[in-house]
PDB file of N, CA and C in Angstrom:
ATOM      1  N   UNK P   5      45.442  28.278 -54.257  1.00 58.00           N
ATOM      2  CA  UNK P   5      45.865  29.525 -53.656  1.00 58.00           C
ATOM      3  C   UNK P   5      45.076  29.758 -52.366  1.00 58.00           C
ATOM      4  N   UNK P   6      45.945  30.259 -51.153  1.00 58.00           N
ATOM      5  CA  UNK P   6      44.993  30.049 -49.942  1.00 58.00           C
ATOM      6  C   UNK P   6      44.276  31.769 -50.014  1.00 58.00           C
ATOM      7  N   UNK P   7      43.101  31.853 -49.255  1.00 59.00           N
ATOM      8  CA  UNK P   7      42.288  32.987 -49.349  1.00 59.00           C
ATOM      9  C   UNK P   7      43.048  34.335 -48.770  1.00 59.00           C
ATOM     10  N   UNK P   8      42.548  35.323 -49.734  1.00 56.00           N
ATOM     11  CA  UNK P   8      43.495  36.381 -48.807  1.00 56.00           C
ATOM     12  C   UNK P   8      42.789  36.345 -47.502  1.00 56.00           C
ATOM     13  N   UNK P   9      43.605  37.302 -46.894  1.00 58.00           N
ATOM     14  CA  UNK P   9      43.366  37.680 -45.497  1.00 58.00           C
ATOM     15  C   UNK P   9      41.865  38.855 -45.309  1.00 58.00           C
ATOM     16  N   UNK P  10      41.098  38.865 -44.414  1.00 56.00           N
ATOM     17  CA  UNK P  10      40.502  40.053 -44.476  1.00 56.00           C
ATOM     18  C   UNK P  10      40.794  41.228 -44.178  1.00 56.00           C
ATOM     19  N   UNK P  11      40.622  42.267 -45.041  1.00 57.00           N
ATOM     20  CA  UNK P  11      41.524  43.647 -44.402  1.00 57.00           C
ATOM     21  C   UNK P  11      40.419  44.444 -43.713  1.00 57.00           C
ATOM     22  N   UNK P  12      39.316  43.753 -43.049  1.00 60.00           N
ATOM     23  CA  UNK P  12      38.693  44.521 -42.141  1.00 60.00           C
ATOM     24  C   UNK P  12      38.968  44.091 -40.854  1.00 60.00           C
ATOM     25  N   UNK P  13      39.489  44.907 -39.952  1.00 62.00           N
ATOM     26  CA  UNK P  13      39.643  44.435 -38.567  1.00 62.00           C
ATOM     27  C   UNK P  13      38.347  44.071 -37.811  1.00 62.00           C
ATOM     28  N   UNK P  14      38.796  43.369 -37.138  1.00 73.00           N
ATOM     29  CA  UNK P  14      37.824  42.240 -36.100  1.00 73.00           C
ATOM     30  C   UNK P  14      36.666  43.474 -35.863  1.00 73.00           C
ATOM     31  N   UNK P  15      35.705  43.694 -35.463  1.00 82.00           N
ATOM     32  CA  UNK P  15      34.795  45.033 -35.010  1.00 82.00           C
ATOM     33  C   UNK P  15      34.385  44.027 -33.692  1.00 82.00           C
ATOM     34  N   UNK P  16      34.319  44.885 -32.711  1.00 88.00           N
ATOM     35  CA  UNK P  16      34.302  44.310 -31.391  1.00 88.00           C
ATOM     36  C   UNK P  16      33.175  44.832 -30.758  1.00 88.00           C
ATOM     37  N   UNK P  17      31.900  44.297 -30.557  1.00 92.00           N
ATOM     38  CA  UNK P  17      30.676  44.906 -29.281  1.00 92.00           C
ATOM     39  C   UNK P  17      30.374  44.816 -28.159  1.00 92.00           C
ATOM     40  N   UNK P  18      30.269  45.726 -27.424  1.00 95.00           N
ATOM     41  CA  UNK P  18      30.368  46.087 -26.480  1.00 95.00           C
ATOM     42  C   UNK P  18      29.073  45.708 -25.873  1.00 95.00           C
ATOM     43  N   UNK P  19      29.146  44.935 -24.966  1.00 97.00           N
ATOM     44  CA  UNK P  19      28.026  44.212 -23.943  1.00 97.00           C
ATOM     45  C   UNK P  19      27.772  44.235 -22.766  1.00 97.00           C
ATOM     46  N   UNK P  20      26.846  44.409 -22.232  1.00 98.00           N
ATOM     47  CA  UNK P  20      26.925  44.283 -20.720  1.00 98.00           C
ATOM     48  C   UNK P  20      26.485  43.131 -20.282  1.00 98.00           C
ATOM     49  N   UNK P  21      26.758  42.165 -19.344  1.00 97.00           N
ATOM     50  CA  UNK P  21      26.408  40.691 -18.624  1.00 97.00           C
ATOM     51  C   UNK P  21      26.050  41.213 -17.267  1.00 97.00           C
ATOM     52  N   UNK P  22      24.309  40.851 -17.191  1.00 96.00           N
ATOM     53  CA  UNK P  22      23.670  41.720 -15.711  1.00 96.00           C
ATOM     54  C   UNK P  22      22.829  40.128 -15.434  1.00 96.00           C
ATOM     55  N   UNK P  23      23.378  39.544 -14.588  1.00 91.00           N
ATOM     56  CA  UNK P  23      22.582  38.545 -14.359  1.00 91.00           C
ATOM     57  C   UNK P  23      22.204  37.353 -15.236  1.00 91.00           C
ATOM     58  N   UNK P  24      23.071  37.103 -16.005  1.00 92.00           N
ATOM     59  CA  UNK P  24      22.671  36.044 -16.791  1.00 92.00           C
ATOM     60  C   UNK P  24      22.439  36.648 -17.987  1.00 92.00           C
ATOM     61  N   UNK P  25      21.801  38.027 -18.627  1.00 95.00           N
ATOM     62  CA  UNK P  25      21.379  38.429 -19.606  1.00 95.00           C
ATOM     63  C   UNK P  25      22.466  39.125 -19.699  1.00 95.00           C
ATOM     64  N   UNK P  26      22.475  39.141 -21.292  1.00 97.00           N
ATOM     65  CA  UNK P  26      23.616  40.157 -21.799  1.00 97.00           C
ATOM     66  C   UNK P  26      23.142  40.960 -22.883  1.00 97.00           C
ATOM     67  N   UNK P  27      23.314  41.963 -22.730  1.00 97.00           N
ATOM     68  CA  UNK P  27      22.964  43.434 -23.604  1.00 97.00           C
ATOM     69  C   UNK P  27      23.758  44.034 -24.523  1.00 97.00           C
ATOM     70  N   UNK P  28      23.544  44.081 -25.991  1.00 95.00           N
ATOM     71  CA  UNK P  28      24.450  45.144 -26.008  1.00 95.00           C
ATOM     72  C   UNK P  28      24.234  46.229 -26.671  1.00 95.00           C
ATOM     73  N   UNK P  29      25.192  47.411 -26.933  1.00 95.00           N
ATOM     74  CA  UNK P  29      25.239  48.558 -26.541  1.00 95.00           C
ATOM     75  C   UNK P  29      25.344  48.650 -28.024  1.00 95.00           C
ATOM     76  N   UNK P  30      23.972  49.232 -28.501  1.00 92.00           N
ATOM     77  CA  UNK P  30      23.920  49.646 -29.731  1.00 92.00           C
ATOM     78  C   UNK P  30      23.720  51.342 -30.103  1.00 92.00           C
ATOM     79  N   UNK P  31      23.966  51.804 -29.287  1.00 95.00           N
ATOM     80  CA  UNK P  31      23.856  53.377 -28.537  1.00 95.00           C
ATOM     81  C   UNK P  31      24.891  54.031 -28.239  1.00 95.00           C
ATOM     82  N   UNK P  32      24.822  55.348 -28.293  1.00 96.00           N
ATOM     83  CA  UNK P  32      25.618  56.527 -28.064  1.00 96.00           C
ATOM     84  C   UNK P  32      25.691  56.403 -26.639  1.00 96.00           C
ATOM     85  N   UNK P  33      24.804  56.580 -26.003  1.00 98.00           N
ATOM     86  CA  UNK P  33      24.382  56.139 -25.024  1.00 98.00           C
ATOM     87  C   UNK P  33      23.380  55.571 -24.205  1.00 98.00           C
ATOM     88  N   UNK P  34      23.325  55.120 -23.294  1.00 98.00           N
ATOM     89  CA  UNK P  34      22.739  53.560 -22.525  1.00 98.00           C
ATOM     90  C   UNK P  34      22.716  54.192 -21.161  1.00 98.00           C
ATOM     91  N   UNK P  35      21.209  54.578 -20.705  1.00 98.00           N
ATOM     92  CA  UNK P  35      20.929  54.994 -19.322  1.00 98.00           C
ATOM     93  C   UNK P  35      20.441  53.352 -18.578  1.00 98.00           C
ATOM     94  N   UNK P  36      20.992  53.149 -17.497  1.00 98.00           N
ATOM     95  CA  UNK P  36      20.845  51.889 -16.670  1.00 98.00           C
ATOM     96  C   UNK P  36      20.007  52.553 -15.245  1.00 98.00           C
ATOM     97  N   UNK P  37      18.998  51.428 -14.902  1.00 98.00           N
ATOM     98  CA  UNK P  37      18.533  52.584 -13.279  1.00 98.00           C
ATOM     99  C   UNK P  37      17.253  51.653 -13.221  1.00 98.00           C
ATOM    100  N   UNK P  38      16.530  51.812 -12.381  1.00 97.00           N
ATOM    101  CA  UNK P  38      15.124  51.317 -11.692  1.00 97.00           C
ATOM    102  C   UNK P  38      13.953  51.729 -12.601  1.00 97.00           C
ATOM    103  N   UNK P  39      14.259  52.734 -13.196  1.00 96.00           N
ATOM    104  CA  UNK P  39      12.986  53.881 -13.928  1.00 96.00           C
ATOM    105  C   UNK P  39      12.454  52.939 -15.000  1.00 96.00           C
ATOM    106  N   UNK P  40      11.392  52.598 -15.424  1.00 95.00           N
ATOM    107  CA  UNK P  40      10.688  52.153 -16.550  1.00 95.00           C
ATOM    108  C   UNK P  40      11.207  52.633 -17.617  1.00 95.00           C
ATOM    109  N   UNK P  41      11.711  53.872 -17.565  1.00 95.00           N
ATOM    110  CA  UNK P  41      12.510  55.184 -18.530  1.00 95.00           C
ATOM    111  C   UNK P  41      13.996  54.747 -19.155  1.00 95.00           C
ATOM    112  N   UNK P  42      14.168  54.052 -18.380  1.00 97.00           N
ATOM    113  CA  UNK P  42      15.492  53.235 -18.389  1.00 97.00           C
ATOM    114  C   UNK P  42      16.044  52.430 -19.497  1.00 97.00           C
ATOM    115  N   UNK P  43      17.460  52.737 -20.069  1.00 97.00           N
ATOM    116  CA  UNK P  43      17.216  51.727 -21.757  1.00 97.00           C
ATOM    117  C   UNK P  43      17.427  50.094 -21.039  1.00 97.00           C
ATOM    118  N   UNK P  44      18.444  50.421 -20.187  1.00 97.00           N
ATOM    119  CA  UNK P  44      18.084  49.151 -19.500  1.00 97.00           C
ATOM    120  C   UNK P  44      17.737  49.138 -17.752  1.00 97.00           C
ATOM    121  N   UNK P  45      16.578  48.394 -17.549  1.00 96.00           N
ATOM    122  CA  UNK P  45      15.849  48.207 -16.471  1.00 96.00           C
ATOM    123  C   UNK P  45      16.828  46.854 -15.210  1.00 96.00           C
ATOM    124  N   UNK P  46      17.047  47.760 -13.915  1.00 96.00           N
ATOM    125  CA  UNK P  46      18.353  46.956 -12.977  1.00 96.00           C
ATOM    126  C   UNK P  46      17.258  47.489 -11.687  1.00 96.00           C
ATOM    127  N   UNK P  47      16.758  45.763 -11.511  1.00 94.00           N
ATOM    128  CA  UNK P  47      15.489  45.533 -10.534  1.00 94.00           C
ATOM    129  C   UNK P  47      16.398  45.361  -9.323  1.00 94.00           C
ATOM    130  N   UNK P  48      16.816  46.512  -8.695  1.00 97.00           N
ATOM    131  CA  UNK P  48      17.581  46.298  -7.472  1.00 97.00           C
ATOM    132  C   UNK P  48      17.082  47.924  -6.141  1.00 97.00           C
ATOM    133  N   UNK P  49      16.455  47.576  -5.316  1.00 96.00           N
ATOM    134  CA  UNK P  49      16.648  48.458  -4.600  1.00 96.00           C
ATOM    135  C   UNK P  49      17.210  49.934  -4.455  1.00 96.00           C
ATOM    136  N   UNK P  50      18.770  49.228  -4.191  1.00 97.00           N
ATOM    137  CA  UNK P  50      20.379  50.019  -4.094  1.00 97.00           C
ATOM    138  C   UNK P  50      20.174  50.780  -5.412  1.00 97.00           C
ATOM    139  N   UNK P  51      19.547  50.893  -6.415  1.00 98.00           N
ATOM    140  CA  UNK P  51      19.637  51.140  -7.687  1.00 98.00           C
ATOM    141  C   UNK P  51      19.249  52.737  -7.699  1.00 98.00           C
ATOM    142  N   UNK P  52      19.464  54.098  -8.285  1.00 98.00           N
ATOM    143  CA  UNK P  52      18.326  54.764  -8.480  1.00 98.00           C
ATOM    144  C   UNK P  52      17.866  54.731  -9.713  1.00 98.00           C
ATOM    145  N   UNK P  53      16.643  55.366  -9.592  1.00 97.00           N
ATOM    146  CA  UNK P  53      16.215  55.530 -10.613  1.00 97.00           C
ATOM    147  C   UNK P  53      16.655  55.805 -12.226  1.00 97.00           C
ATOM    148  N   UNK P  54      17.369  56.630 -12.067  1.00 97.00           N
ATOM    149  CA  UNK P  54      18.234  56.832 -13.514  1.00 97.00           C
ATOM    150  C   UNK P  54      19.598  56.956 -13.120  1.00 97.00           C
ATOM    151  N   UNK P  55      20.724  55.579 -12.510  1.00 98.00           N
ATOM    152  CA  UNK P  55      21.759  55.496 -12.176  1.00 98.00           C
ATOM    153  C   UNK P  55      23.131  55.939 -12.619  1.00 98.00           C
ATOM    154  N   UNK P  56      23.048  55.006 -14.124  1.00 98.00           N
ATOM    155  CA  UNK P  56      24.418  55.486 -14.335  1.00 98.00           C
ATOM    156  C   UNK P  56      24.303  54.949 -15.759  1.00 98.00           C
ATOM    157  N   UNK P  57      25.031  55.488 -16.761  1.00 98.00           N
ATOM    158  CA  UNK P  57      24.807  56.183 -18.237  1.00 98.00           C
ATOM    159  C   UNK P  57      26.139  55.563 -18.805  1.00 98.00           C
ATOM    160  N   UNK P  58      26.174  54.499 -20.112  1.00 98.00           N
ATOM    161  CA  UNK P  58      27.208  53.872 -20.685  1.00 98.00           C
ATOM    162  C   UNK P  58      27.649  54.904 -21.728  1.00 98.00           C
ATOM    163  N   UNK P  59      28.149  55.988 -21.803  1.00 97.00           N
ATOM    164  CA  UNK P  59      28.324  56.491 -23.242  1.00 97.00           C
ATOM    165  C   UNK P  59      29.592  56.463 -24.511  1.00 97.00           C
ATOM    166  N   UNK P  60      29.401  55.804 -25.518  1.00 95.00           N
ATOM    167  CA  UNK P  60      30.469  55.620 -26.864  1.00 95.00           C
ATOM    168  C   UNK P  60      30.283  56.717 -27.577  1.00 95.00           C
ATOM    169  N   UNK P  61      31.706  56.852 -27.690  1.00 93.00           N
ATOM    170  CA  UNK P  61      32.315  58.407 -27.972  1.00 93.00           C
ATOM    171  C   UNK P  61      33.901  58.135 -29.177  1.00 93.00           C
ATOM    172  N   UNK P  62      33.589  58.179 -30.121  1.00 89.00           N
ATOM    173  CA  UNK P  62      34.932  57.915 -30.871  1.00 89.00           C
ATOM    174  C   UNK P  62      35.910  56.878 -30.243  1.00 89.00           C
ATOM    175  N   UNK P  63      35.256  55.415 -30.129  1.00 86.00           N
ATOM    176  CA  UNK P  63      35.824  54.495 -29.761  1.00 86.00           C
ATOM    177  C   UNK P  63      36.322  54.236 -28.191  1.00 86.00           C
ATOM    178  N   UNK P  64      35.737  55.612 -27.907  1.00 94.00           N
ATOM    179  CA  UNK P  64      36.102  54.863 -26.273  1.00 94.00           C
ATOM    180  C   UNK P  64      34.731  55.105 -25.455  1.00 94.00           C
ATOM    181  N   UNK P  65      34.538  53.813 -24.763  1.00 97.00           N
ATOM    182  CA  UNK P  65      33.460  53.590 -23.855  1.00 97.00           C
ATOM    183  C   UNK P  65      33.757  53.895 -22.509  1.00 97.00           C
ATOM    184  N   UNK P  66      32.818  54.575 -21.587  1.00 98.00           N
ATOM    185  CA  UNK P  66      32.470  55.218 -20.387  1.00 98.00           C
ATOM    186  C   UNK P  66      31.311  54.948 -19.745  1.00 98.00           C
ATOM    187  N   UNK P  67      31.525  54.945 -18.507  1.00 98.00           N
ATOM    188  CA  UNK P  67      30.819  54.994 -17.422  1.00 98.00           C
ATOM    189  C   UNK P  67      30.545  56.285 -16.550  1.00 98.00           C
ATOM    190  N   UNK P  68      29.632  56.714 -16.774  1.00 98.00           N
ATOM    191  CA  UNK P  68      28.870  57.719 -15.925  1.00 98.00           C
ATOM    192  C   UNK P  68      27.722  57.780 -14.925  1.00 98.00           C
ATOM    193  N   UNK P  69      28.646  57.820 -14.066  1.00 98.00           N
ATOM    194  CA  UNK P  69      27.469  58.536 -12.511  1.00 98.00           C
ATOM    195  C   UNK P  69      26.891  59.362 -12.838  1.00 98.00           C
ATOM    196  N   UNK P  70      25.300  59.243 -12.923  1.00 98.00           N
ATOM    197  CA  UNK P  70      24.164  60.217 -12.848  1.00 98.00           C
ATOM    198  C   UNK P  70      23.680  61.197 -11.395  1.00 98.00           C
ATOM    199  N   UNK P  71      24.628  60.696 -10.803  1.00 96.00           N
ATOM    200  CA  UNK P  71      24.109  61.482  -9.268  1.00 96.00           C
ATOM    201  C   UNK P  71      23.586  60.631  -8.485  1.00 96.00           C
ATOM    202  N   UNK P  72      23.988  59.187  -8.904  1.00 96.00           N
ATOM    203  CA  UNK P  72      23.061  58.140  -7.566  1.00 96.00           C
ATOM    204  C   UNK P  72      22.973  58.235  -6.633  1.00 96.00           C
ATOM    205  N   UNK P  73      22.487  58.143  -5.971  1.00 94.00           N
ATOM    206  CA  UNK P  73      22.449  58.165  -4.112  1.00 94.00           C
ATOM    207  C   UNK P  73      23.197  56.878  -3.429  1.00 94.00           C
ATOM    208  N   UNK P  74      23.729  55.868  -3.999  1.00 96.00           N
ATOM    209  CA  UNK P  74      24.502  54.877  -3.363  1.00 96.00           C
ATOM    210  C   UNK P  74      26.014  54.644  -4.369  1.00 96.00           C
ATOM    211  N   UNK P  75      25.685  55.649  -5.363  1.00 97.00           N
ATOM    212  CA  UNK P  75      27.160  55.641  -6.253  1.00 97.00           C
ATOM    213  C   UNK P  75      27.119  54.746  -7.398  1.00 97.00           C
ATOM    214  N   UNK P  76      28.062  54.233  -8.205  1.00 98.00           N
ATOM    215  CA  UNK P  76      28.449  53.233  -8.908  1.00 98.00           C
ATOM    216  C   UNK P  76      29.565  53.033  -8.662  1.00 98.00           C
ATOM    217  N   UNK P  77      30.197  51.702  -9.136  1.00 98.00           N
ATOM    218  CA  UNK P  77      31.663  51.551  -8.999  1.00 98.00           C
ATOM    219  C   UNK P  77      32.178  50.571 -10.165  1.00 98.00           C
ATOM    220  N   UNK P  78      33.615  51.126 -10.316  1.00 98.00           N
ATOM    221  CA  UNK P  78      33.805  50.621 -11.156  1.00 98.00           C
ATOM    222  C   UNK P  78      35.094  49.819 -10.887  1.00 98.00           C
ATOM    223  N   UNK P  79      35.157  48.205 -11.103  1.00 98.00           N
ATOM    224  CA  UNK P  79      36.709  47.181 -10.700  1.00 98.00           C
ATOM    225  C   UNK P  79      36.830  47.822  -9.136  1.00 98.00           C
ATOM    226  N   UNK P  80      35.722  48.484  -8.276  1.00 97.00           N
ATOM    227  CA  UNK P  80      35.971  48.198  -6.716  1.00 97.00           C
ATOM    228  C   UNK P  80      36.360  49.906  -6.898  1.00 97.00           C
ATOM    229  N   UNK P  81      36.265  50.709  -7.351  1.00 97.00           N
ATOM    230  CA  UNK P  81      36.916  52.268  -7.415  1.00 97.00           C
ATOM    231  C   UNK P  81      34.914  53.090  -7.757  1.00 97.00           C
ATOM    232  N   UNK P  82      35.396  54.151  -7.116  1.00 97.00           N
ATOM    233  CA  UNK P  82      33.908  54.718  -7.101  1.00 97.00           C
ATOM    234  C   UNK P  82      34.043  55.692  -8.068  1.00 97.00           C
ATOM    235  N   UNK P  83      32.985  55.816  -9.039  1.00 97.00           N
ATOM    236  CA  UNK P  83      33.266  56.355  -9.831  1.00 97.00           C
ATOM    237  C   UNK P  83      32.697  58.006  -9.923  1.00 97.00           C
ATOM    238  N   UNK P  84      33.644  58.531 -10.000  1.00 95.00           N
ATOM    239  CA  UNK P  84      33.398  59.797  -9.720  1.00 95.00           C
ATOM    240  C   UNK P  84      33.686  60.617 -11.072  1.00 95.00           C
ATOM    241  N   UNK P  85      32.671  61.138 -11.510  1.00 94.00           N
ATOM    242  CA  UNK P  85      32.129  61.837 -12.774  1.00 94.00           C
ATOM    243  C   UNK P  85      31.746  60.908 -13.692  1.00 94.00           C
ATOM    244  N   UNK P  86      33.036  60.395 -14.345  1.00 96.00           N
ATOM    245  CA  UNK P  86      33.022  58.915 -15.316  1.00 96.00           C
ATOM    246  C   UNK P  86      34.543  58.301 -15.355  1.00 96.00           C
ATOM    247  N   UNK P  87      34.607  57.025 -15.785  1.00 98.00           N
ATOM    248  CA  UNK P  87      35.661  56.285 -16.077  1.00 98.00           C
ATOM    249  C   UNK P  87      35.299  55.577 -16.924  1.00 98.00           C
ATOM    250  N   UNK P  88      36.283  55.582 -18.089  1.00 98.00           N
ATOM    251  CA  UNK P  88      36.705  54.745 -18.973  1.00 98.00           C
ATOM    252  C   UNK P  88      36.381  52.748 -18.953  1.00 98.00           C
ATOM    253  N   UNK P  89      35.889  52.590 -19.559  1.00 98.00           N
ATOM    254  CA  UNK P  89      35.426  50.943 -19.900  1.00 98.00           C
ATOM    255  C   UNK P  89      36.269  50.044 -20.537  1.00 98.00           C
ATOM    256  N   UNK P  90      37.161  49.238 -19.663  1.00 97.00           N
ATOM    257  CA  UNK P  90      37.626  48.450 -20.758  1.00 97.00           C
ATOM    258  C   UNK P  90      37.262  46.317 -20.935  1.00 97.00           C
ATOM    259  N   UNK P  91      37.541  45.799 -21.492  1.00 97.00           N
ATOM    260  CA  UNK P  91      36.846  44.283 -21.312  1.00 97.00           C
ATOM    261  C   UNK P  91      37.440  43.793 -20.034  1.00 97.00           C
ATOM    262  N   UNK P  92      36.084  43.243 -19.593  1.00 98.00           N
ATOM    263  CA  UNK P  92      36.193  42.676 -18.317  1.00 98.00           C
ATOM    264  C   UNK P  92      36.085  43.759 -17.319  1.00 98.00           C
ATOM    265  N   UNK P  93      36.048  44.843 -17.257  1.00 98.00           N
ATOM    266  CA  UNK P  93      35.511  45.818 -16.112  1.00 98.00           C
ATOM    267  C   UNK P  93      34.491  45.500 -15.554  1.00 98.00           C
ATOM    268  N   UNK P  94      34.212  45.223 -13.720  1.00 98.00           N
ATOM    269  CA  UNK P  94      32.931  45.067 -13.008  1.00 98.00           C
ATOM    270  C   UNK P  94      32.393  46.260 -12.520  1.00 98.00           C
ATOM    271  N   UNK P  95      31.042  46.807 -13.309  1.00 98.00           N
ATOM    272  CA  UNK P  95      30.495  47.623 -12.636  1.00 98.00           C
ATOM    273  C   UNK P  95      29.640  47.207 -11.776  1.00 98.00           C
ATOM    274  N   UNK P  96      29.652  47.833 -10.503  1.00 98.00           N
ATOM    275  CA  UNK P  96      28.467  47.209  -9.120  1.00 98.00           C
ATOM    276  C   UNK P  96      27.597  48.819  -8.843  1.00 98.00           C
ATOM    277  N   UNK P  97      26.700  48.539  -8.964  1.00 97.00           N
ATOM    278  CA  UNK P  97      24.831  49.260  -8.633  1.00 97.00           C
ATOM    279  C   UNK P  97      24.229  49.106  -7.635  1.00 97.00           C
ATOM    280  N   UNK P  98      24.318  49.011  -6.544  1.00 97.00           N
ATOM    281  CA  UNK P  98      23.129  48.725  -5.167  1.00 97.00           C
ATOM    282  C   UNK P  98      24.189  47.184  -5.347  1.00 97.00           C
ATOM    283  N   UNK P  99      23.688  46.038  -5.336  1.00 97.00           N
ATOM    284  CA  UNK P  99      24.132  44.882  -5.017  1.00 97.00           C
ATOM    285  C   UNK P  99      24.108  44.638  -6.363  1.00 97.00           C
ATOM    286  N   UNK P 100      23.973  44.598  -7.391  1.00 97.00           N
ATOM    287  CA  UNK P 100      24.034  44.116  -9.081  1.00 97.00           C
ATOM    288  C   UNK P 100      25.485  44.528  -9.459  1.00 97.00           C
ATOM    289  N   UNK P 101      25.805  43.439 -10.006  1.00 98.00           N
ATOM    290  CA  UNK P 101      27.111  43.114 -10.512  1.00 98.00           C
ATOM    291  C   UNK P 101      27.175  43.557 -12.426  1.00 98.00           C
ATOM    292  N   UNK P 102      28.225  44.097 -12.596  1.00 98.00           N
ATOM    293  CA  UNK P 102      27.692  43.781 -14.165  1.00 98.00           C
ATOM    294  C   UNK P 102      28.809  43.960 -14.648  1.00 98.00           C
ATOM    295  N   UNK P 103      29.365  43.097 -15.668  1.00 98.00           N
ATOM    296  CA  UNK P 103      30.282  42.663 -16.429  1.00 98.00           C
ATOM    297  C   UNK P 103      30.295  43.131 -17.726  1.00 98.00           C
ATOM    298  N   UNK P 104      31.289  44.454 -18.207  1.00 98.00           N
ATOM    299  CA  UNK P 104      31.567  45.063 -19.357  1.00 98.00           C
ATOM    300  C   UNK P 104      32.290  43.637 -20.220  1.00 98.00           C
ATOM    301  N   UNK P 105      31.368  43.847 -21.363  1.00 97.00           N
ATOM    302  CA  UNK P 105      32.856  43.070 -22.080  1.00 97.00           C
ATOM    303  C   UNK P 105      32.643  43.601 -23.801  1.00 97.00           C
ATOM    304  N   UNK P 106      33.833  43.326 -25.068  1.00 96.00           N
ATOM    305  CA  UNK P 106      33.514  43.232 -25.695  1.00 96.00           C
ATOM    306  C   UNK P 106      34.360  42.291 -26.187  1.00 96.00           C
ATOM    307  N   UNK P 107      32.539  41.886 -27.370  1.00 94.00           N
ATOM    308  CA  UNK P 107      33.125  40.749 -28.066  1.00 94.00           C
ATOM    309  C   UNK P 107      33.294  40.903 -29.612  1.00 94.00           C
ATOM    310  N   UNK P 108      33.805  39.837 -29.990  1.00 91.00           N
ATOM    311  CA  UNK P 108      33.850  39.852 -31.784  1.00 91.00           C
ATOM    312  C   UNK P 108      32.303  39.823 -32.392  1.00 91.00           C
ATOM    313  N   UNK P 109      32.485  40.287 -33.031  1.00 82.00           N
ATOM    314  CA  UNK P 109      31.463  40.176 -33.945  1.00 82.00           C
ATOM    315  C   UNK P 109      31.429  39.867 -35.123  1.00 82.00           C
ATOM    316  N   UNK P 110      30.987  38.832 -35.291  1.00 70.00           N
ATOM    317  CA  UNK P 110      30.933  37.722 -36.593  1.00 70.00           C
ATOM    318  C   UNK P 110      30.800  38.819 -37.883  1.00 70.00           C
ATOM    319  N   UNK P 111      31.455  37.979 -38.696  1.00 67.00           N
ATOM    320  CA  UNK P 111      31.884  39.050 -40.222  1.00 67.00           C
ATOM    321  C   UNK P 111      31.489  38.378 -41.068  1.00 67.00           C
ATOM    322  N   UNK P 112      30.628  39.253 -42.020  1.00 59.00           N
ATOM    323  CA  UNK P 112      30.194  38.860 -43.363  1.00 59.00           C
ATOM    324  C   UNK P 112      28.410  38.198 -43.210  1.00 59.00           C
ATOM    325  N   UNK P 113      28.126  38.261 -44.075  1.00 53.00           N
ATOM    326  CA  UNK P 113      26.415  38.197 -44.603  1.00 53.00           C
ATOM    327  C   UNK P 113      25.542  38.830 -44.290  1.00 53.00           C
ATOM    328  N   UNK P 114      25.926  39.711 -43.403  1.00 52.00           N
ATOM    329  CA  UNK P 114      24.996  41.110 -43.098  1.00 52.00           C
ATOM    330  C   UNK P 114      25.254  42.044 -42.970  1.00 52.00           C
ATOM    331  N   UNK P 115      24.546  42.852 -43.692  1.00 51.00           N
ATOM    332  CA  UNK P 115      25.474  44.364 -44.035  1.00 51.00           C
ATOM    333  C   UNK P 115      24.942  45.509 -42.667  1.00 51.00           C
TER     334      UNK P 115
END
């Protein structure tokens, strides 16, 4: 008899790709910026200090401008208040590139 199917859907995490390193977003929310204060630290100039804020909210992920002084952007669009995150979205910071994605997340042996 072949195995049933699993009736838990795929659960998908949400990562950020900043240079080679990839993060992910185990948080409500995720402040990005220059500040030591920072959940994640973006060694860029162009950056401010406490830039711009990932926040998960009943399944949907966002991008929020903190008031930077050079902006954020999001797929080349400036983001003004917040916008919505979906896989493969490029957010750009001063000159830092960063690549939303989510992935699968392996199922079973850890609860």
């Amino acid at each position: 008899m072949p195995a049933a199917p699993s009736r838990e859907p795929t659960r998908l995490q949400p990562v950020l790709d900043i240079g080679g390193q990839r993060y992910s977003l185990n948080a409500p929310s995720i402040v990005l910026g220059r500040s030591s204060e920072a959940d994640i630290l973006v060694d860029d100039t162009g950056v401010s200090r406490k830039h711009l804020e990932i926040q998960t909210a009943d399944g949907v992920i966002r991008a929020v401008d903190l008031g930077s002084t050079n902006g954020s952007y999001v797929n080349g669009h400036k983001v003004d208040g917040s916008v919505e995150l979906t896989d493969g979205s490029t957010i750009t910071m001063g000159r830092t590139k960063i690549i939303f994605r989510l992935l699968p997340q392996p199922s079973g042996g850890r609860p």
